[in-house]
PDB file of C-alpha atoms in Angstrom:
ATOM      1  CA  MET A 423      -6.370  12.644 -28.287  1.00 40.00           C
ATOM      2  CA  SER A 424      -5.600   8.964 -27.629  1.00 43.00           C
ATOM      3  CA  PRO A 425      -2.175   7.237 -26.834  1.00 47.00           C
ATOM      4  CA  SER A 426      -0.278   6.731 -30.329  1.00 44.00           C
ATOM      5  CA  ASN A 427       0.907   3.661 -31.250  1.00 40.00           C
ATOM      6  CA  GLY A 428       4.790   4.360 -29.720  1.00 46.00           C
ATOM      7  CA  ASP A 429       2.758   4.957 -26.075  1.00 63.00           C
ATOM      8  CA  GLY A 430       4.369   1.881 -24.000  1.00 67.00           C
ATOM      9  CA  SER A 431       2.205   1.512 -21.517  1.00 83.00           C
ATOM     10  CA  ALA A 432      -0.566   1.288 -23.843  1.00 93.00           C
ATOM     11  CA  ALA A 433      -1.099  -2.561 -23.567  1.00 94.00           C
ATOM     12  CA  LEU A 434      -1.361  -2.410 -19.603  1.00 97.00           C
ATOM     13  CA  PRO A 435      -4.489  -2.093 -17.732  1.00 97.00           C
ATOM     14  CA  THR A 436      -5.541   1.060 -17.614  1.00 97.00           C
ATOM     15  CA  PHE A 437      -4.825   1.967 -13.848  1.00 97.00           C
ATOM     16  CA  ALA A 438      -1.405   0.372 -14.383  1.00 97.00           C
ATOM     17  CA  ALA A 439      -0.292   2.139 -17.829  1.00 98.00           C
ATOM     18  CA  LEU A 440      -1.437   5.914 -16.232  1.00 97.00           C
ATOM     19  CA  ASP A 441       0.755   4.925 -13.212  1.00 97.00           C
ATOM     20  CA  THR A 442       3.385   3.663 -14.836  1.00 97.00           C
ATOM     21  CA  ARG A 443       2.974   6.796 -17.218  1.00 97.00           C
ATOM     22  CA  ALA A 444       3.718   8.858 -14.562  1.00 97.00           C
ATOM     23  CA  VAL A 445       7.006   7.055 -14.190  1.00 97.00           C
ATOM     24  CA  LEU A 446       8.065   7.112 -17.793  1.00 96.00           C
ATOM     25  CA  GLU A 447       7.341  10.902 -17.633  1.00 96.00           C
ATOM     26  CA  ARG A 448       9.743  11.335 -14.324  1.00 97.00           C
ATOM     27  CA  GLU A 449       6.886  12.225 -11.691  1.00 98.00           C
ATOM     28  CA  ARG A 450       7.375   9.210  -9.775  1.00 98.00           C
ATOM     29  CA  ARG A 451      10.360   6.976  -9.244  1.00 98.00           C
ATOM     30  CA  GLY A 452       8.348   3.646  -9.532  1.00 98.00           C
ATOM     31  CA  ALA A 453       4.967   2.089  -9.710  1.00 98.00           C
ATOM     32  CA  SER A 454       3.633  -1.638  -8.552  1.00 98.00           C
ATOM     33  CA  ILE A 455       0.671  -4.212  -9.254  1.00 97.00           C
ATOM     34  CA  GLN A 456      -0.300  -6.168  -6.190  1.00 95.00           C
ATOM     35  CA  LEU A 457      -1.036  -9.741  -7.909  1.00 94.00           C
ATOM     36  CA  ASP A 458      -3.737 -11.384  -5.934  1.00 91.00           C
ATOM     37  CA  THR A 459      -7.122 -13.355  -6.726  1.00 90.00           C
ATOM     38  CA  ASN A 460      -8.670  -9.491  -6.919  1.00 90.00           C
ATOM     39  CA  TYR A 461      -6.096  -8.473  -9.591  1.00 94.00           C
ATOM     40  CA  PHE A 462      -7.158 -11.497 -11.741  1.00 94.00           C
ATOM     41  CA  ARG A 463     -10.983 -11.465 -11.282  1.00 91.00           C
ATOM     42  CA  GLY A 464     -10.874  -8.065 -12.455  1.00 91.00           C
ATOM     43  CA  GLN A 465      -8.935  -8.809 -15.785  1.00 93.00           C
ATOM     44  CA  GLU A 466     -11.186 -11.827 -16.556  1.00 91.00           C
ATOM     45  CA  LEU A 467     -14.271  -9.878 -15.419  1.00 90.00           C
ATOM     46  CA  ALA A 468     -13.280  -6.754 -18.003  1.00 90.00           C
ATOM     47  CA  LEU A 469     -12.512  -9.082 -20.766  1.00 91.00           C
ATOM     48  CA  GLN A 470     -14.934 -11.331 -20.882  1.00 87.00           C
ATOM     49  CA  ALA A 471     -17.355  -8.268 -20.902  1.00 83.00           C
ATOM     50  CA  VAL A 472     -15.577  -6.939 -24.253  1.00 82.00           C
ATOM     51  CA  GLU A 473     -16.819  -8.601 -27.373  1.00 78.00           C
ATOM     52  CA  ALA A 474     -14.075  -8.625 -29.999  1.00 75.00           C
ATOM     53  CA  SER A 475     -11.913 -11.726 -31.364  1.00 73.00           C
ATOM     54  CA  SER A 476      -9.019  -9.254 -31.000  1.00 79.00           C
ATOM     55  CA  ILE A 477      -8.805  -9.960 -27.769  1.00 88.00           C
ATOM     56  CA  THR A 478      -9.140 -13.789 -27.418  1.00 90.00           C
ATOM     57  CA  GLU A 479      -5.334 -14.156 -26.839  1.00 92.00           C
ATOM     58  CA  ARG A 480      -5.478 -11.622 -23.986  1.00 93.00           C
ATOM     59  CA  ARG A 481      -8.466 -13.383 -22.387  1.00 92.00           C
ATOM     60  CA  ASN A 482      -6.999 -16.475 -22.727  1.00 94.00           C
ATOM     61  CA  VAL A 483      -3.719 -15.114 -20.636  1.00 95.00           C
ATOM     62  CA  ALA A 484      -5.946 -13.568 -17.675  1.00 94.00           C
ATOM     63  CA  SER A 485      -7.718 -17.069 -17.463  1.00 94.00           C
ATOM     64  CA  ARG A 486      -4.731 -18.906 -17.451  1.00 96.00           C
ATOM     65  CA  SER A 487      -2.996 -16.829 -14.608  1.00 96.00           C
ATOM     66  CA  ARG A 488      -5.874 -16.802 -12.633  1.00 94.00           C
ATOM     67  CA  GLU A 489      -6.090 -20.557 -12.658  1.00 95.00           C
ATOM     68  CA  PHE A 490      -2.112 -20.645 -11.962  1.00 96.00           C
ATOM     69  CA  TYR A 491      -2.146 -18.316  -9.381  1.00 95.00           C
ATOM     70  CA  ARG A 492      -5.011 -19.975  -7.334  1.00 94.00           C
ATOM     71  CA  GLN A 493      -2.621 -23.270  -7.155  1.00 95.00           C
ATOM     72  CA  ILE A 494       0.359 -21.738  -5.779  1.00 95.00           C
ATOM     73  CA  GLN A 495       1.161 -22.920  -2.471  1.00 93.00           C
ATOM     74  CA  VAL A 496       3.972 -21.943  -0.358  1.00 93.00           C
ATOM     75  CA  ASP A 497       5.033 -23.632   2.490  1.00 88.00           C
ATOM     76  CA  PHE A 498       8.348 -23.932   4.770  1.00 84.00           C
ATOM     77  CA  ASP A 499       8.587 -26.280   8.261  1.00 84.00           C
ATOM     78  CA  SER A 500       9.663 -23.265  10.429  1.00 88.00           C
ATOM     79  CA  PHE A 501       9.794 -19.376  10.728  1.00 89.00           C
ATOM     80  CA  THR A 502      13.780 -19.079  10.081  1.00 93.00           C
ATOM     81  CA  ARG A 503      15.757 -16.921   7.800  1.00 95.00           C
ATOM     82  CA  GLU A 504      16.838 -19.451   6.110  1.00 95.00           C
ATOM     83  CA  ASN A 505      13.661 -20.998   5.368  1.00 95.00           C
ATOM     84  CA  LEU A 506      12.436 -17.653   4.323  1.00 95.00           C
ATOM     85  CA  GLU A 507      14.876 -17.007   2.070  1.00 96.00           C
ATOM     86  CA  SER A 508      14.948 -20.409   0.551  1.00 96.00           C
ATOM     87  CA  ALA A 509      11.318 -20.258  -0.096  1.00 96.00           C
ATOM     88  CA  SER A 510      11.257 -16.619  -1.365  1.00 97.00           C
ATOM     89  CA  ALA A 511      13.988 -18.210  -4.353  1.00 96.00           C
ATOM     90  CA  LYS A 512      11.569 -21.071  -5.148  1.00 96.00           C
ATOM     91  CA  PHE A 513       8.029 -18.645  -4.893  1.00 97.00           C
ATOM     92  CA  ARG A 514       9.693 -16.246  -7.117  1.00 98.00           C
ATOM     93  CA  ARG A 515      10.472 -18.863 -10.001  1.00 97.00           C
ATOM     94  CA  VAL A 516       6.955 -19.738  -9.649  1.00 97.00           C
ATOM     95  CA  LEU A 517       5.706 -15.779 -10.144  1.00 98.00           C
ATOM     96  CA  GLN A 518       7.379 -15.392 -13.053  1.00 98.00           C
ATOM     97  CA  GLN A 519       5.988 -18.403 -14.557  1.00 98.00           C
ATOM     98  CA  ILE A 520       2.765 -16.725 -14.998  1.00 98.00           C
ATOM     99  CA  PRO A 521       1.712 -15.459 -17.906  1.00 97.00           C
ATOM    100  CA  GLU A 522       0.346 -12.562 -17.097  1.00 97.00           C
ATOM    101  CA  VAL A 523       3.730 -11.339 -15.339  1.00 98.00           C
ATOM    102  CA  GLN A 524       5.017 -12.246 -18.652  1.00 97.00           C
ATOM    103  CA  TYR A 525       2.857 -10.117 -20.856  1.00 97.00           C
ATOM    104  CA  LEU A 526       3.124  -7.235 -18.363  1.00 97.00           C
ATOM    105  CA  LYS A 527       6.883  -7.382 -18.385  1.00 97.00           C
ATOM    106  CA  ARG A 528       6.979  -7.778 -21.923  1.00 95.00           C
ATOM    107  CA  ASN A 529       4.652  -4.541 -22.383  1.00 96.00           C
ATOM    108  CA  PHE A 530       6.263  -2.221 -20.235  1.00 97.00           C
ATOM    109  CA  PRO A 531       9.483  -0.504 -21.952  1.00 96.00           C
ATOM    110  CA  GLU A 532      11.353  -0.270 -19.318  1.00 97.00           C
ATOM    111  CA  THR A 533      12.365  -2.131 -15.971  1.00 98.00           C
ATOM    112  CA  CYS A 534       9.561  -4.394 -15.161  1.00 98.00           C
ATOM    113  CA  PHE A 535      10.083  -7.286 -12.298  1.00 98.00           C
ATOM    114  CA  VAL A 536       8.071  -9.703  -9.871  1.00 98.00           C
ATOM    115  CA  VAL A 537       9.061 -10.522  -6.342  1.00 98.00           C
ATOM    116  CA  PRO A 538       7.581 -12.164  -3.322  1.00 97.00           C
ATOM    117  CA  GLU A 539       5.777 -10.092  -0.632  1.00 97.00           C
ATOM    118  CA  TRP A 540       5.710 -11.038   2.718  1.00 96.00           C
ATOM    119  CA  LEU A 541       3.637  -9.614   5.229  1.00 92.00           C
ATOM    120  CA  ARG A 542       3.627 -10.641   9.345  1.00 89.00           C
ATOM    121  CA  ALA A 543       0.319 -10.777  10.889  1.00 80.00           C
ATOM    122  CA  GLY A 544       0.156 -12.087  14.113  1.00 73.00           C
ATOM    123  CA  GLY A 545       1.758 -15.649  14.427  1.00 76.00           C
ATOM    124  CA  ASN A 546       1.300 -15.990  10.460  1.00 85.00           C
ATOM    125  CA  VAL A 547       3.414 -15.146   7.619  1.00 89.00           C
ATOM    126  CA  ASN A 548       1.389 -14.198   4.680  1.00 90.00           C
ATOM    127  CA  TYR A 549       2.585 -14.169   1.346  1.00 93.00           C
ATOM    128  CA  GLY A 550       1.752 -12.468  -2.279  1.00 94.00           C
ATOM    129  CA  GLY A 551       3.483 -11.100  -5.216  1.00 97.00           C
ATOM    130  CA  ARG A 552       4.338  -7.532  -6.369  1.00 98.00           C
ATOM    131  CA  LEU A 553       5.069  -6.554  -9.925  1.00 98.00           C
ATOM    132  CA  TYR A 554       7.480  -3.321  -9.828  1.00 98.00           C
ATOM    133  CA  PHE A 555       7.653  -1.093 -12.590  1.00 98.00           C
ATOM    134  CA  PHE A 556      10.648   1.497 -12.929  1.00 98.00           C
ATOM    135  CA  ARG A 557      12.653   3.603 -15.536  1.00 98.00           C
ATOM    136  CA  ASP A 558      15.869   1.599 -16.354  1.00 98.00           C
ATOM    137  CA  GLU A 559      18.195   4.152 -14.337  1.00 98.00           C
ATOM    138  CA  ASP A 560      16.296   4.115 -11.239  1.00 98.00           C
ATOM    139  CA  ALA A 561      15.759   0.758 -10.799  1.00 98.00           C
ATOM    140  CA  PRO A 562      16.913  -1.440  -8.016  1.00 98.00           C
ATOM    141  CA  GLU A 563      17.873  -5.145  -7.877  1.00 98.00           C
ATOM    142  CA  PRO A 564      14.857  -7.330  -7.478  1.00 98.00           C
ATOM    143  CA  THR A 565      16.667  -9.295  -4.072  1.00 97.00           C
ATOM    144  CA  GLU A 566      17.363  -5.739  -2.651  1.00 98.00           C
ATOM    145  CA  ILE A 567      13.456  -5.292  -2.683  1.00 98.00           C
ATOM    146  CA  LEU A 568      13.183  -9.083  -1.283  1.00 97.00           C
ATOM    147  CA  GLN A 569      16.007  -8.584   1.071  1.00 97.00           C
ATOM    148  CA  ARG A 570      14.605  -5.677   2.774  1.00 97.00           C
ATOM    149  CA  ASN A 571      11.045  -7.474   3.041  1.00 97.00           C
ATOM    150  CA  ILE A 572      12.517 -10.432   4.616  1.00 97.00           C
ATOM    151  CA  GLU A 573      14.309  -8.446   7.292  1.00 97.00           C
ATOM    152  CA  ALA A 574      11.297  -6.442   8.099  1.00 95.00           C
ATOM    153  CA  VAL A 575       9.330  -9.717   8.687  1.00 95.00           C
ATOM    154  CA  MET A 576      11.879 -11.374  10.674  1.00 94.00           C
ATOM    155  CA  ASN A 577      12.224  -8.195  12.915  1.00 94.00           C
ATOM    156  CA  ASP A 578       8.761  -7.284  12.798  1.00 91.00           C
ATOM    157  CA  ASP A 579       9.429  -4.135  11.148  1.00 92.00           C
ATOM    158  CA  ARG A 580       6.358  -3.402   8.844  1.00 89.00           C
ATOM    159  CA  ALA A 581       6.773   0.187   8.900  1.00 89.00           C
ATOM    160  CA  GLY A 582      10.193   0.087   7.988  1.00 92.00           C
ATOM    161  CA  PHE A 583       9.404  -1.980   5.309  1.00 95.00           C
ATOM    162  CA  GLU A 584       6.472   0.171   3.812  1.00 93.00           C
ATOM    163  CA  GLN A 585       8.518   3.322   4.451  1.00 94.00           C
ATOM    164  CA  TYR A 586      11.385   1.807   1.862  1.00 97.00           C
ATOM    165  CA  GLN A 587       8.285   0.813  -0.391  1.00 97.00           C
ATOM    166  CA  GLY A 588       7.165   4.622  -0.194  1.00 97.00           C
ATOM    167  CA  VAL A 589      10.605   5.911  -1.473  1.00 97.00           C
ATOM    168  CA  LEU A 590      10.578   2.982  -4.226  1.00 98.00           C
ATOM    169  CA  HIS A 591       7.146   4.606  -5.190  1.00 98.00           C
ATOM    170  CA  GLY A 592       8.364   7.982  -5.495  1.00 98.00           C
ATOM    171  CA  TYR A 593       5.741   9.496  -2.434  1.00 98.00           C
ATOM    172  CA  PRO A 594       6.760  12.779  -0.966  1.00 97.00           C
ATOM    173  CA  ALA A 595       9.320  11.986   1.799  1.00 96.00           C
ATOM    174  CA  CYS A 596       6.900  14.281   4.498  1.00 96.00           C
ATOM    175  CA  CYS A 597       3.963  11.570   3.889  1.00 96.00           C
ATOM    176  CA  VAL A 598       6.093   8.522   3.686  1.00 95.00           C
ATOM    177  CA  ASP A 599       7.663  10.019   7.341  1.00 92.00           C
ATOM    178  CA  TYR A 600       4.265  10.558   8.521  1.00 92.00           C
ATOM    179  CA  PHE A 601       2.643   7.316   7.515  1.00 89.00           C
ATOM    180  CA  SER A 602       5.908   5.053   9.202  1.00 86.00           C
ATOM    181  CA  ASP A 603       6.146   7.139  12.281  1.00 86.00           C
ATOM    182  CA  TYR A 604       2.409   7.390  12.983  1.00 85.00           C
ATOM    183  CA  GLU A 605       1.565   5.927  16.276  1.00 73.00           C
ATOM    184  CA  ARG A 606      -1.554   3.662  15.373  1.00 63.00           C
ATOM    185  CA  ARG A 607      -4.248   3.820  17.703  1.00 57.00           C
ATOM    186  CA  ALA A 608      -7.479   1.228  17.882  1.00 53.00           C
ATOM    187  CA  GLU A 609     -10.006   3.995  16.867  1.00 61.00           C
ATOM    188  CA  THR A 610      -7.837   5.674  14.072  1.00 72.00           C
ATOM    189  CA  GLY A 611      -4.912   5.327  11.934  1.00 83.00           C
ATOM    190  CA  PRO A 612      -2.762   7.351   9.155  1.00 90.00           C
ATOM    191  CA  GLU A 613      -5.066   5.823   6.583  1.00 92.00           C
ATOM    192  CA  LEU A 614      -8.446   7.284   7.869  1.00 91.00           C
ATOM    193  CA  GLU A 615      -6.743  10.663   8.597  1.00 92.00           C
ATOM    194  CA  ALA A 616      -5.703  10.997   5.108  1.00 94.00           C
ATOM    195  CA  VAL A 617      -9.335  10.224   3.835  1.00 95.00           C
ATOM    196  CA  GLU A 618     -10.866  12.928   6.231  1.00 94.00           C
ATOM    197  CA  THR A 619     -10.666  15.773   3.588  1.00 93.00           C
ATOM    198  CA  ILE A 620     -12.632  13.813   0.914  1.00 95.00           C
ATOM    199  CA  ALA A 621     -14.770  11.319   3.064  1.00 94.00           C
ATOM    200  CA  ASP A 622     -18.066  13.992   2.615  1.00 94.00           C
ATOM    201  CA  CYS A 623     -17.578  13.725  -1.255  1.00 95.00           C
ATOM    202  CA  ILE A 624     -18.267   9.369  -0.576  1.00 96.00           C
ATOM    203  CA  ASN A 625     -21.792   8.231  -1.500  1.00 95.00           C
ATOM    204  CA  THR A 626     -21.083   4.724   0.096  1.00 91.00           C
ATOM    205  CA  ASP A 627     -24.977   4.269  -0.512  1.00 92.00           C
ATOM    206  CA  MET A 628     -23.983   3.349  -4.231  1.00 92.00           C
ATOM    207  CA  ILE A 629     -20.986   1.636  -3.748  1.00 91.00           C
ATOM    208  CA  ARG A 630     -21.757  -2.362  -4.380  1.00 84.00           C
ATOM    209  CA  ASP A 631     -20.499  -5.740  -3.218  1.00 82.00           C
ATOM    210  CA  ASP A 632     -19.944  -6.640  -6.507  1.00 81.00           C
ATOM    211  CA  VAL A 633     -19.848  -5.511 -10.271  1.00 81.00           C
ATOM    212  CA  ASP A 634     -22.121  -2.865 -10.992  1.00 77.00           C
ATOM    213  CA  ARG A 635     -22.382  -0.961 -14.544  1.00 80.00           C
ATOM    214  CA  SER A 636     -25.512   0.974 -13.762  1.00 87.00           C
ATOM    215  CA  VAL A 637     -23.660   3.517 -11.732  1.00 93.00           C
ATOM    216  CA  SER A 638     -20.528   5.638 -12.534  1.00 95.00           C
ATOM    217  CA  ILE A 639     -17.672   6.703 -10.534  1.00 96.00           C
ATOM    218  CA  GLU A 640     -18.536  10.255 -10.983  1.00 96.00           C
ATOM    219  CA  GLU A 641     -21.846   9.737  -9.128  1.00 96.00           C
ATOM    220  CA  ILE A 642     -19.776   8.122  -6.092  1.00 96.00           C
ATOM    221  CA  VAL A 643     -17.898  10.786  -5.322  1.00 96.00           C
ATOM    222  CA  ASP A 644     -19.769  13.765  -6.837  1.00 93.00           C
ATOM    223  CA  GLY A 645     -18.564  17.125  -6.771  1.00 95.00           C
ATOM    224  CA  ILE A 646     -14.427  15.686  -5.488  1.00 96.00           C
ATOM    225  CA  PHE A 647     -12.947  18.053  -8.253  1.00 97.00           C
ATOM    226  CA  GLU A 648     -13.941  20.935  -5.690  1.00 96.00           C
ATOM    227  CA  ILE A 649     -11.715  19.827  -3.019  1.00 96.00           C
ATOM    228  CA  PRO A 650      -8.210  20.428  -3.671  1.00 96.00           C
ATOM    229  CA  GLN A 651      -6.790  17.580  -1.784  1.00 96.00           C
ATOM    230  CA  VAL A 652      -8.359  15.676  -4.608  1.00 97.00           C
ATOM    231  CA  TYR A 653      -5.348  15.602  -6.496  1.00 98.00           C
ATOM    232  CA  ALA A 654      -2.730  14.085  -3.825  1.00 98.00           C
ATOM    233  CA  PHE A 655      -4.919  10.534  -4.198  1.00 98.00           C
ATOM    234  CA  PHE A 656      -2.720  10.041  -7.475  1.00 98.00           C
ATOM    235  CA  THR A 657      -2.762   6.516  -7.152  1.00 97.00           C
ATOM    236  CA  ARG A 658      -4.341   3.649  -5.191  1.00 92.00           C
ATOM    237  CA  GLU A 659      -1.375   3.035  -2.981  1.00 84.00           C
ATOM    238  CA  PHE A 660      -0.455   6.347  -1.392  1.00 94.00           C
ATOM    239  CA  TYR A 661      -2.083   7.579   1.680  1.00 95.00           C
ATOM    240  CA  PRO A 662      -1.128  11.282   1.868  1.00 96.00           C
ATOM    241  CA  GLU A 663      -0.539  13.488   5.169  1.00 95.00           C
ATOM    242  CA  PRO A 664      -3.704  14.980   5.808  1.00 93.00           C
ATOM    243  CA  ARG A 665      -3.399  18.607   3.423  1.00 93.00           C
ATOM    244  CA  CYS A 666      -0.358  17.953   2.196  1.00 97.00           C
ATOM    245  CA  GLU A 667       0.614  20.578  -0.145  1.00 98.00           C
ATOM    246  CA  ARG A 668       3.856  18.743  -1.336  1.00 98.00           C
ATOM    247  CA  ALA A 669       1.289  15.781  -2.061  1.00 98.00           C
ATOM    248  CA  ARG A 670      -1.115  17.860  -3.694  1.00 98.00           C
ATOM    249  CA  ARG A 671       1.329  19.750  -5.828  1.00 98.00           C
ATOM    250  CA  GLN A 672       2.578  16.447  -7.272  1.00 98.00           C
ATOM    251  CA  GLY A 673      -0.712  15.216  -7.882  1.00 98.00           C
ATOM    252  CA  VAL A 674      -1.218  17.998  -9.938  1.00 98.00           C
ATOM    253  CA  SER A 675       1.759  18.096 -11.839  1.00 98.00           C
ATOM    254  CA  ILE A 676       0.989  14.296 -12.547  1.00 98.00           C
ATOM    255  CA  TYR A 677      -2.717  15.206 -13.808  1.00 98.00           C
ATOM    256  CA  GLU A 678      -1.359  17.728 -16.246  1.00 98.00           C
ATOM    257  CA  THR A 679       1.239  15.366 -17.334  1.00 97.00           C
ATOM    258  CA  LEU A 680      -1.033  12.764 -18.288  1.00 97.00           C
ATOM    259  CA  CYS A 681      -3.742  14.838 -19.878  1.00 97.00           C
ATOM    260  CA  LYS A 682      -1.360  15.606 -22.727  1.00 95.00           C
ATOM    261  CA  THR A 683      -1.542  12.259 -23.536  1.00 94.00           C
ATOM    262  CA  TYR A 684      -4.967  11.063 -22.808  1.00 95.00           C
ATOM    263  CA  PRO A 685      -8.611  12.293 -22.336  1.00 96.00           C
ATOM    264  CA  GLU A 686      -9.191  14.473 -19.578  1.00 97.00           C
ATOM    265  CA  ASP A 687     -12.523  12.364 -18.696  1.00 97.00           C
ATOM    266  CA  LEU A 688     -10.071   9.339 -18.403  1.00 98.00           C
ATOM    267  CA  VAL A 689      -7.939  10.864 -16.221  1.00 98.00           C
ATOM    268  CA  LYS A 690     -10.229  12.338 -14.026  1.00 98.00           C
ATOM    269  CA  ASP A 691     -11.706   9.014 -13.446  1.00 98.00           C
ATOM    270  CA  HIS A 692      -8.583   7.900 -12.637  1.00 98.00           C
ATOM    271  CA  PHE A 693      -8.069  10.274  -9.504  1.00 98.00           C
ATOM    272  CA  ARG A 694     -11.997   9.247  -8.748  1.00 98.00           C
ATOM    273  CA  ILE A 695     -11.139   5.633  -8.814  1.00 97.00           C
ATOM    274  CA  ASN A 696      -8.489   6.675  -6.988  1.00 97.00           C
ATOM    275  CA  VAL A 697     -10.273   8.311  -4.115  1.00 97.00           C
ATOM    276  CA  ALA A 698     -12.745   5.746  -3.718  1.00 96.00           C
ATOM    277  CA  TRP A 699     -10.549   2.903  -3.125  1.00 95.00           C
ATOM    278  CA  SER A 700      -8.442   4.982  -0.384  1.00 95.00           C
ATOM    279  CA  TYR A 701     -11.403   5.745   1.150  1.00 95.00           C
ATOM    280  CA  LEU A 702     -12.977   2.019   1.287  1.00 93.00           C
ATOM    281  CA  MET A 703      -9.313   0.462   2.309  1.00 92.00           C
ATOM    282  CA  ALA A 704      -9.259   3.011   4.977  1.00 92.00           C
ATOM    283  CA  LYS A 705     -12.248   2.337   6.700  1.00 89.00           C
ATOM    284  CA  ALA A 706     -11.551  -1.346   6.623  1.00 87.00           C
ATOM    285  CA  THR A 707      -8.610  -0.535   9.188  1.00 83.00           C
ATOM    286  CA  MET A 708     -11.493   0.534  11.519  1.00 78.00           C
ATOM    287  CA  PRO A 709     -11.397  -2.613  14.422  1.00 67.00           C
ATOM    288  CA  GLU A 710     -15.172  -3.100  13.231  1.00 63.00           C
ATOM    289  CA  ASN A 711     -14.167  -3.458   9.756  1.00 60.00           C
ATOM    290  CA  ARG A 712     -10.541  -5.117   9.815  1.00 54.00           C
ATOM    291  CA  GLN A 713     -10.256  -6.828   6.637  1.00 54.00           C
ATOM    292  CA  THR A 714      -7.725  -6.918   3.853  1.00 54.00           C
ATOM    293  CA  ASP A 715      -9.886  -7.600   0.534  1.00 69.00           C
ATOM    294  CA  ARG A 716      -9.552  -4.623  -1.637  1.00 83.00           C
ATOM    295  CA  PRO A 717     -12.971  -3.229  -3.665  1.00 89.00           C
ATOM    296  CA  VAL A 718     -14.132  -5.562  -5.871  1.00 86.00           C
ATOM    297  CA  PRO A 719     -13.559  -5.214  -9.687  1.00 87.00           C
ATOM    298  CA  GLY A 720     -16.483  -3.074 -10.974  1.00 90.00           C
ATOM    299  CA  SER A 721     -18.020  -2.408  -7.279  1.00 91.00           C
ATOM    300  CA  LEU A 722     -16.929   1.511  -7.908  1.00 94.00           C
ATOM    301  CA  GLY A 723     -18.902   1.713 -11.105  1.00 93.00           C
ATOM    302  CA  ARG A 724     -18.518   0.604 -14.450  1.00 93.00           C
ATOM    303  CA  GLU A 725     -15.399   2.681 -14.927  1.00 95.00           C
ATOM    304  CA  HIS A 726     -14.028   0.513 -12.383  1.00 94.00           C
ATOM    305  CA  LEU A 727     -14.169  -2.454 -14.321  1.00 92.00           C
ATOM    306  CA  LEU A 728     -13.151  -0.824 -17.499  1.00 94.00           C
ATOM    307  CA  PHE A 729      -9.694   0.213 -16.109  1.00 96.00           C
ATOM    308  CA  TYR A 730      -8.926  -3.565 -15.580  1.00 95.00           C
ATOM    309  CA  LEU A 731      -8.942  -3.551 -19.733  1.00 94.00           C
ATOM    310  CA  PRO A 732      -5.512  -2.883 -21.597  1.00 95.00           C
ATOM    311  CA  LEU A 733      -5.319   1.168 -21.878  1.00 96.00           C
ATOM    312  CA  SER A 734      -5.601   0.905 -25.898  1.00 93.00           C
ATOM    313  CA  MET A 735      -9.001  -0.488 -25.375  1.00 93.00           C
ATOM    314  CA  THR A 736     -10.325   1.915 -22.808  1.00 95.00           C
ATOM    315  CA  VAL A 737      -9.675   4.974 -24.785  1.00 94.00           C
ATOM    316  CA  THR A 738     -11.598   3.719 -27.172  1.00 92.00           C
ATOM    317  CA  THR A 739     -14.965   3.176 -25.694  1.00 91.00           C
ATOM    318  CA  PRO A 740     -17.725   5.817 -26.268  1.00 90.00           C
ATOM    319  CA  GLN A 741     -17.191   7.859 -23.112  1.00 89.00           C
ATOM    320  CA  TYR A 742     -13.579   8.225 -23.736  1.00 94.00           C
ATOM    321  CA  ARG A 743     -13.269   8.240 -27.120  1.00 82.00           C
ATOM    322  CA  ARG A 744     -12.898  11.214 -29.129  1.00 68.00           C
ATOM    323  CA  ASP A 745     -13.569  11.884 -32.832  1.00 58.00           C
TER     324      ASP A 745
END
């Protein structure tokens, strides 16, 4: 079984296509991609590994986008609401010019838009971009998201904005509230508690700091489907409340929905990568590991890199192709 030509998600990177398919099938309200150097590097590495003249233009889009993103600089004289709003308007116009943003918008059948994303960290304000995907009838205005983000930055209320984002992404309300209300302590956090149920299945010795095509994600998270809570990790950005039955049921529904259209091995690897990704990012919140970098594309095995390819290509690779 493979996606039909009418599948509006097939041109998206595989991980994004599977996430947005759940949106189109009304399993979630929305999905998003954080645009950063990690994302663009993954696109380039995956596309360079494929020898096919049919993807020349796609490869060019990824390469031009990475270079475009590297040259973006956002500055403002002082930290005021007026300056942040002005910088946001200019930054959004720049983000909309990135070839990758235009490509993704063009290949998603319903509402897709990019907005700046601000994060207050100590005395600094960091910035990036996030591309959102919604069904037309469920999409907020881009300015609404941006204003909520600016409000959170000005009031130093990161939890409030994360709670709002959780609603936008269609996460279970109990998990959104748990994550937002959690009283963080130096030695733990909601991310760490969320991954406790799956931690024993993670073989960290097989995770590399760079691309590793010799390892499969199944080896890294061996036996993960023997743990019912694996289904709660239905996307990379979500940390469920520990042992949340509602999150597990939502994940099972998403899993079954995706299996109606795509090979089950592909869907299983989607959940495996989500689990390993979430585990690493949770561990990164520990004081001795404090960092913001995401897993290097391909560091979670060859499938991790494959999932940066367009879905229409990934399903034709030998491990997923069905004759």
